[in-house]
JSON list of C-alpha atoms in Angstrom, two decimals:
[
{"chain": "A", "resi": 17, "resn": "MET", "atom": "CA", "xyz": [0.24, 0.07, 0.06]},
{"chain": "A", "resi": 18, "resn": "SER", "atom": "CA", "xyz": [1.75, 3.22, -0.96]},
{"chain": "A", "resi": 19, "resn": "PHE", "atom": "CA", "xyz": [1.41, 6.36, 0.85]},
{"chain": "A", "resi": 20, "resn": "ARG", "atom": "CA", "xyz": [-1.18, 7.99, -1.77]},
{"chain": "A", "resi": 21, "resn": "ALA", "atom": "CA", "xyz": [-3.34, 4.94, -0.65]},
{"chain": "A", "resi": 22, "resn": "ILE", "atom": "CA", "xyz": [-2.93, 5.34, 3.21]},
{"chain": "A", "resi": 23, "resn": "ASN", "atom": "CA", "xyz": [-3.67, 9.23, 2.79]},
{"chain": "A", "resi": 24, "resn": "GLN", "atom": "CA", "xyz": [-6.76, 8.87, 0.84]},
{"chain": "A", "resi": 25, "resn": "LYS", "atom": "CA", "xyz": [-8.02, 6.00, 2.89]},
{"chain": "A", "resi": 26, "resn": "TYR", "atom": "CA", "xyz": [-7.02, 6.87, 6.66]},
{"chain": "A", "resi": 27, "resn": "LEU", "atom": "CA", "xyz": [-5.35, 10.27, 6.89]},
{"chain": "A", "resi": 28, "resn": "GLU", "atom": "CA", "xyz": [-7.50, 12.29, 4.94]},
{"chain": "A", "resi": 29, "resn": "PRO", "atom": "CA", "xyz": [-10.87, 11.07, 6.88]},
{"chain": "A", "resi": 30, "resn": "GLY", "atom": "CA", "xyz": [-8.77, 11.24, 10.06]},
{"chain": "A", "resi": 31, "resn": "SER", "atom": "CA", "xyz": [-8.40, 14.64, 9.84]},
{"chain": "A", "resi": 32, "resn": "GLN", "atom": "CA", "xyz": [-12.18, 15.34, 9.02]},
{"chain": "A", "resi": 33, "resn": "ILE", "atom": "CA", "xyz": [-12.94, 13.34, 12.07]},
{"chain": "A", "resi": 34, "resn": "LEU", "atom": "CA", "xyz": [-10.42, 15.29, 14.29]},
{"chain": "A", "resi": 35, "resn": "MET", "atom": "CA", "xyz": [-12.37, 18.46, 13.12]},
{"chain": "A", "resi": 36, "resn": "VAL", "atom": "CA", "xyz": [-15.83, 17.15, 14.17]},
{"chain": "A", "resi": 37, "resn": "LEU", "atom": "CA", "xyz": [-14.30, 15.72, 17.53]},
{"chain": "A", "resi": 38, "resn": "GLY", "atom": "CA", "xyz": [-12.59, 19.25, 18.16]},
{"chain": "A", "resi": 39, "resn": "ILE", "atom": "CA", "xyz": [-16.24, 20.78, 17.71]},
{"chain": "A", "resi": 40, "resn": "VAL", "atom": "CA", "xyz": [-17.91, 18.20, 20.17]},
{"chain": "A", "resi": 41, "resn": "ALA", "atom": "CA", "xyz": [-15.26, 19.02, 22.68]},
{"chain": "A", "resi": 42, "resn": "LEU", "atom": "CA", "xyz": [-15.83, 22.54, 22.31]},
{"chain": "A", "resi": 43, "resn": "CYS", "atom": "CA", "xyz": [-19.30, 22.34, 22.56]},
{"chain": "A", "resi": 44, "resn": "GLN", "atom": "CA", "xyz": [-19.91, 19.70, 25.43]},
{"chain": "A", "resi": 45, "resn": "PRO", "atom": "CA", "xyz": [-20.16, 21.16, 29.09]},
{"chain": "A", "resi": 46, "resn": "TRP", "atom": "CA", "xyz": [-18.79, 18.52, 31.28]},
{"chain": "A", "resi": 47, "resn": "ASN", "atom": "CA", "xyz": [-15.13, 18.51, 30.69]},
{"chain": "A", "resi": 48, "resn": "MET", "atom": "CA", "xyz": [-13.39, 21.93, 30.90]},
{"chain": "A", "resi": 49, "resn": "LEU", "atom": "CA", "xyz": [-10.13, 20.22, 29.51]},
{"chain": "A", "resi": 50, "resn": "LEU", "atom": "CA", "xyz": [-11.74, 19.39, 26.42]},
{"chain": "A", "resi": 51, "resn": "HIS", "atom": "CA", "xyz": [-13.43, 22.47, 26.04]},
{"chain": "A", "resi": 52, "resn": "THR", "atom": "CA", "xyz": [-10.19, 24.51, 26.51]},
{"chain": "A", "resi": 53, "resn": "TYR", "atom": "CA", "xyz": [-8.10, 22.37, 23.82]},
{"chain": "A", "resi": 54, "resn": "GLY", "atom": "CA", "xyz": [-11.38, 22.22, 21.45]},
{"chain": "A", "resi": 55, "resn": "LEU", "atom": "CA", "xyz": [-10.47, 25.13, 19.31]},
{"chain": "A", "resi": 56, "resn": "THR", "atom": "CA", "xyz": [-6.56, 23.65, 18.94]},
{"chain": "A", "resi": 57, "resn": "ILE", "atom": "CA", "xyz": [-8.14, 19.89, 18.15]},
{"chain": "A", "resi": 58, "resn": "ILE", "atom": "CA", "xyz": [-10.03, 22.04, 15.55]},
{"chain": "A", "resi": 59, "resn": "LEU", "atom": "CA", "xyz": [-7.23, 24.03, 14.22]},
{"chain": "A", "resi": 60, "resn": "ILE", "atom": "CA", "xyz": [-4.94, 20.70, 13.98]},
{"chain": "A", "resi": 61, "resn": "GLY", "atom": "CA", "xyz": [-7.67, 18.96, 12.11]},
{"chain": "A", "resi": 62, "resn": "LEU", "atom": "CA", "xyz": [-7.97, 21.62, 9.70]},
{"chain": "A", "resi": 63, "resn": "ILE", "atom": "CA", "xyz": [-4.09, 21.97, 8.96]},
{"chain": "A", "resi": 64, "resn": "GLY", "atom": "CA", "xyz": [-4.25, 18.17, 8.77]},
{"chain": "A", "resi": 65, "resn": "PHE", "atom": "CA", "xyz": [-7.06, 18.02, 6.06]},
{"chain": "A", "resi": 66, "resn": "ASN", "atom": "CA", "xyz": [-5.27, 21.22, 4.08]},
{"chain": "A", "resi": 67, "resn": "ILE", "atom": "CA", "xyz": [-2.23, 19.22, 3.93]},
{"chain": "A", "resi": 68, "resn": "THR", "atom": "CA", "xyz": [-3.80, 15.85, 3.32]},
{"chain": "A", "resi": 69, "resn": "SER", "atom": "CA", "xyz": [-6.13, 17.20, 0.36]},
{"chain": "A", "resi": 70, "resn": "LYS", "atom": "CA", "xyz": [-3.51, 18.53, -1.62]},
{"chain": "A", "resi": 71, "resn": "ILE", "atom": "CA", "xyz": [-1.96, 14.91, -2.24]},
{"chain": "A", "resi": 72, "resn": "ALA", "atom": "CA", "xyz": [-3.04, 13.56, -5.40]},
{"chain": "A", "resi": 73, "resn": "PRO", "atom": "CA", "xyz": [-4.89, 10.29, -5.52]},
{"chain": "A", "resi": 74, "resn": "GLU", "atom": "CA", "xyz": [-3.01, 7.05, -6.76]},
{"chain": "A", "resi": 75, "resn": "GLU", "atom": "CA", "xyz": [-3.26, 6.50, -10.61]},
{"chain": "A", "resi": 76, "resn": "LYS", "atom": "CA", "xyz": [-4.83, 3.24, -11.81]},
{"chain": "A", "resi": 77, "resn": "ALA", "atom": "CA", "xyz": [-2.49, 1.14, -13.42]},
{"chain": "A", "resi": 78, "resn": "GLY", "atom": "CA", "xyz": [-2.04, 1.59, -17.21]},
{"chain": "A", "resi": 79, "resn": "THR", "atom": "CA", "xyz": [-4.84, 3.96, -17.77]},
{"chain": "A", "resi": 80, "resn": "GLY", "atom": "CA", "xyz": [-3.46, 7.36, -16.80]},
{"chain": "A", "resi": 81, "resn": "GLN", "atom": "CA", "xyz": [-6.44, 8.09, -14.66]},
{"chain": "A", "resi": 82, "resn": "THR", "atom": "CA", "xyz": [-6.70, 8.99, -11.09]},
{"chain": "A", "resi": 83, "resn": "GLY", "atom": "CA", "xyz": [-8.54, 6.66, -8.50]},
{"chain": "A", "resi": 84, "resn": "ASP", "atom": "CA", "xyz": [-10.64, 9.57, -7.84]},
{"chain": "A", "resi": 85, "resn": "ALA", "atom": "CA", "xyz": [-14.19, 8.68, -9.44]},
{"chain": "A", "resi": 86, "resn": "ARG", "atom": "CA", "xyz": [-15.89, 11.51, -7.34]},
{"chain": "A", "resi": 87, "resn": "ASN", "atom": "CA", "xyz": [-15.47, 14.28, -10.35]},
{"chain": "A", "resi": 88, "resn": "PRO", "atom": "CA", "xyz": [-13.53, 12.68, -13.14]},
{"chain": "A", "resi": 89, "resn": "GLY", "atom": "CA", "xyz": [-13.37, 16.01, -14.91]},
{"chain": "A", "resi": 90, "resn": "ALA", "atom": "CA", "xyz": [-11.45, 18.17, -12.10]},
{"chain": "A", "resi": 91, "resn": "GLN", "atom": "CA", "xyz": [-7.84, 19.07, -12.90]},
{"chain": "A", "resi": 92, "resn": "HIS", "atom": "CA", "xyz": [-5.67, 18.73, -9.90]}
]
């Protein structure tokens, strides 16, 4: 498994989940420590997503096309 495949499968969704968890940590009323670091968690997820979203998906063998089927006409 290449780095691009790992990025597409784990790192990009992981950073999105981290942003959502940061919002939950910021809005929950029970734990002051989570509330204190909620914005930091959101920012770490946002920076991670900005980095991982710039990495192009892996190309399919022999076709010259990327593995991104969501928007086949997009220019990266």
